[in-house]
XYZ file of N, CA and C in Angstrom:
237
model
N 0.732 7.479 2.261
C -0.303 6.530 1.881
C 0.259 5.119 1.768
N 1.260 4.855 0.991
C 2.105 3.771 1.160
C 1.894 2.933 2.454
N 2.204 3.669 3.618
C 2.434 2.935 4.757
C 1.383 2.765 5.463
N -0.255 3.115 5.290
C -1.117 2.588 5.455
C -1.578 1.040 4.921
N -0.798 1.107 3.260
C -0.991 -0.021 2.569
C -0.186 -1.352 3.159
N 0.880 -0.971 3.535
C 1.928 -1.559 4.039
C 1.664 -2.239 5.562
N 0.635 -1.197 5.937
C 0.657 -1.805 7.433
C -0.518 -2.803 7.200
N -1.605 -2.433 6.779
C -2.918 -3.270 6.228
C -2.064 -4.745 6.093
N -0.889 -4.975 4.752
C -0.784 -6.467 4.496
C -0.464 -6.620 5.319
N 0.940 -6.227 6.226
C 1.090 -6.730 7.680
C 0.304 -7.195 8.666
N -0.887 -6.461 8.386
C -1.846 -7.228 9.621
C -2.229 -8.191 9.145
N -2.508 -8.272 7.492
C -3.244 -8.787 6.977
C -2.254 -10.432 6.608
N -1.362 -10.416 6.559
C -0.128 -11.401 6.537
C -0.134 -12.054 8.523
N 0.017 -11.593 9.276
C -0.264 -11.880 10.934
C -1.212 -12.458 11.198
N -2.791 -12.014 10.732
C -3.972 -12.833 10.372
C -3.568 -14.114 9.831
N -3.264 -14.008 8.957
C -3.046 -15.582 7.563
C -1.938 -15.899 8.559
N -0.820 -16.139 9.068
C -0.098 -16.881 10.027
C -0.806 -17.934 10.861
N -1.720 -16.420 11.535
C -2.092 -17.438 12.801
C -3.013 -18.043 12.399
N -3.913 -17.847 11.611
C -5.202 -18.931 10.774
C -4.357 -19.827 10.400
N -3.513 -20.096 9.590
C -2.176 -21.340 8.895
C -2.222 -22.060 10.105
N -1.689 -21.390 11.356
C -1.140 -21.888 12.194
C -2.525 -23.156 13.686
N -3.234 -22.287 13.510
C -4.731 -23.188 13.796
C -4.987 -24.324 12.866
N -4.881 -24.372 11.951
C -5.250 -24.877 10.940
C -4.418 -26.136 10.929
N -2.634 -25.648 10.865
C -1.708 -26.975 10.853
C -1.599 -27.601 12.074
N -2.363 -26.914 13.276
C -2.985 -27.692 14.916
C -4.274 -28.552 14.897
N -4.726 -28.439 13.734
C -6.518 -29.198 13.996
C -7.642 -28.152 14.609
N -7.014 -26.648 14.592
C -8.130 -26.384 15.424
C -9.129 -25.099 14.658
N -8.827 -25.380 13.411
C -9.668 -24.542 12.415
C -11.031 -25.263 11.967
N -12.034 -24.253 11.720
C -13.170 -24.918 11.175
C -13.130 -24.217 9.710
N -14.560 -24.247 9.444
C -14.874 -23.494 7.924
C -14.974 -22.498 8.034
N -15.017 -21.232 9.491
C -15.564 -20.104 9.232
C -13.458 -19.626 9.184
N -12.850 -20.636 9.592
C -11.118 -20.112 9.360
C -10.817 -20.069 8.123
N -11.140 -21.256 7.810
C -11.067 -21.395 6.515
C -11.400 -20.691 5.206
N -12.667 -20.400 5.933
C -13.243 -18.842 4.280
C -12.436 -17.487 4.897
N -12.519 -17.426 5.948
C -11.471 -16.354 6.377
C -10.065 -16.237 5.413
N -9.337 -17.393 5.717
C -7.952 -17.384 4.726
C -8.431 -17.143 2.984
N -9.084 -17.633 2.942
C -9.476 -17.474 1.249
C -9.542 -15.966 1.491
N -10.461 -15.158 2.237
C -10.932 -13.870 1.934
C -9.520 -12.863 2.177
N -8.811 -13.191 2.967
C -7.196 -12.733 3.648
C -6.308 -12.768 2.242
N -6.414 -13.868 1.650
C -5.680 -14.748 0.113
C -5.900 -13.263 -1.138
N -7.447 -13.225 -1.398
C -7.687 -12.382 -2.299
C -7.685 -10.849 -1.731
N -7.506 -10.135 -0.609
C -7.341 -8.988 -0.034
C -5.712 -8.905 -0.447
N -4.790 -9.778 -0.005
C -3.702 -9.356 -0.089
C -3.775 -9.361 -1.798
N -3.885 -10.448 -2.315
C -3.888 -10.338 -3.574
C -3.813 -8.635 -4.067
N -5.230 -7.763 -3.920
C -5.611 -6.599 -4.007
C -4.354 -5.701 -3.559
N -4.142 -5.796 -2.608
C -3.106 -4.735 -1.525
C -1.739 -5.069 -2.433
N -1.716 -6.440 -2.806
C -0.079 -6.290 -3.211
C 0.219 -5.324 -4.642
N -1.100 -5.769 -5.608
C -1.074 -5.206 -6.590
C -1.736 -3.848 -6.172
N -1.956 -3.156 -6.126
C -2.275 -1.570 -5.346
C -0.482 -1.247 -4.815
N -0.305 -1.892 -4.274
C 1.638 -1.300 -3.905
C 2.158 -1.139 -4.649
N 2.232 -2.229 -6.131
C 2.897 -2.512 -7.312
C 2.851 -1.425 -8.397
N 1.624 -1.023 -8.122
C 0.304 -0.290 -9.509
C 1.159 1.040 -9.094
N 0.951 1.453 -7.287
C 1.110 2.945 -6.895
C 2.973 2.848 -7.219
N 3.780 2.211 -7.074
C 5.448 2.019 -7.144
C 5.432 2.739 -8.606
N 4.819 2.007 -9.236
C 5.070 1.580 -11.193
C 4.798 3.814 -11.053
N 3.718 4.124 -10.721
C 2.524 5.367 -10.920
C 4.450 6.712 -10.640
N 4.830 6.130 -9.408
C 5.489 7.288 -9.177
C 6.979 7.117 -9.859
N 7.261 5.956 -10.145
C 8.498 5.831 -11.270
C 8.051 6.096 -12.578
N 6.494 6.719 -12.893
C 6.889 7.090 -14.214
C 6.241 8.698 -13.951
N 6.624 9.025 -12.816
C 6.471 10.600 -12.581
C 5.090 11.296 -12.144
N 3.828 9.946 -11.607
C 2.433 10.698 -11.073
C 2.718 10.124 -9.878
N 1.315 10.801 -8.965
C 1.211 10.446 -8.224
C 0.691 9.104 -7.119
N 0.949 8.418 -6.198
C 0.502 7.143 -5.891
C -0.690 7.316 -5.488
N -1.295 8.091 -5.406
C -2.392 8.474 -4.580
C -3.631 8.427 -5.992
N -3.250 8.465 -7.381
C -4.126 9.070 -7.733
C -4.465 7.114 -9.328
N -3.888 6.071 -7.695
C -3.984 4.386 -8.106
C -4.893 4.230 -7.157
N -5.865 3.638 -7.542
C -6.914 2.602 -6.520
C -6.896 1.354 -6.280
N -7.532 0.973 -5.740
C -7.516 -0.508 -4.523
C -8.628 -1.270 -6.272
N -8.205 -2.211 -7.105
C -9.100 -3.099 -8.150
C -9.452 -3.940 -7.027
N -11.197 -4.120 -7.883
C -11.762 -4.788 -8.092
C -11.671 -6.607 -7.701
N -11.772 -7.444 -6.532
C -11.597 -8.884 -7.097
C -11.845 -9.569 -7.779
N -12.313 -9.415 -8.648
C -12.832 -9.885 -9.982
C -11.935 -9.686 -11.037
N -11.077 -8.315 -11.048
C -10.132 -7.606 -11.375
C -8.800 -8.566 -11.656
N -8.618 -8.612 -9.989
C -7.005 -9.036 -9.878
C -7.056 -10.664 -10.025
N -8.216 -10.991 -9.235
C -8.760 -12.425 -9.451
C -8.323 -13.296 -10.327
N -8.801 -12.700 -11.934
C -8.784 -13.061 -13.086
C -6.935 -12.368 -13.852
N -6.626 -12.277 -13.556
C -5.645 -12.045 -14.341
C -5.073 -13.132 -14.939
N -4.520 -12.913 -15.669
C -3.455 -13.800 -16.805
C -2.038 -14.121 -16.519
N -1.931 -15.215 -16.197
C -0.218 -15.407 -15.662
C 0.680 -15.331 -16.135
């Protein structure tokens, strides 16, 4: 399961490159632009889901049995 998660940010990190990369050319509009925001808070999600499932099996459960929060969730957290 891991490496589904793993491959997701990867794409999802390759996306946000090449949007960056339009973007630092002039050749992004607004629909790139809400794109990266929506790419921004997905990884957000995915990183903490890797973190959550890591933490789950170093204290002896399973990763499988962590879900994908909420953006509103991870959104808001406290720094």
């Amino acid at each position: 399961m891991s490496e589904d998660v793993h491959g997701h940010i990867e794409e999802l990190v390759a996306e946000e490159h090449r949007l960056w990369e339009l973007e630092s050319t002039g050749g992004s509009g607004e629909e790139e632009r809400r794109r990266l925001a929506d790419i921004k808070v997905e990884l957000d999600r995915y990183w903490d889901l890797l973190r959550r499932r890591r933490a789950a099996v170093s204290a002896g459960g399973q990763e499988d049995s962590v879900g994908l929060r909420s953006e509103e969730t991870v959104e808001n957290y406290l720094q």
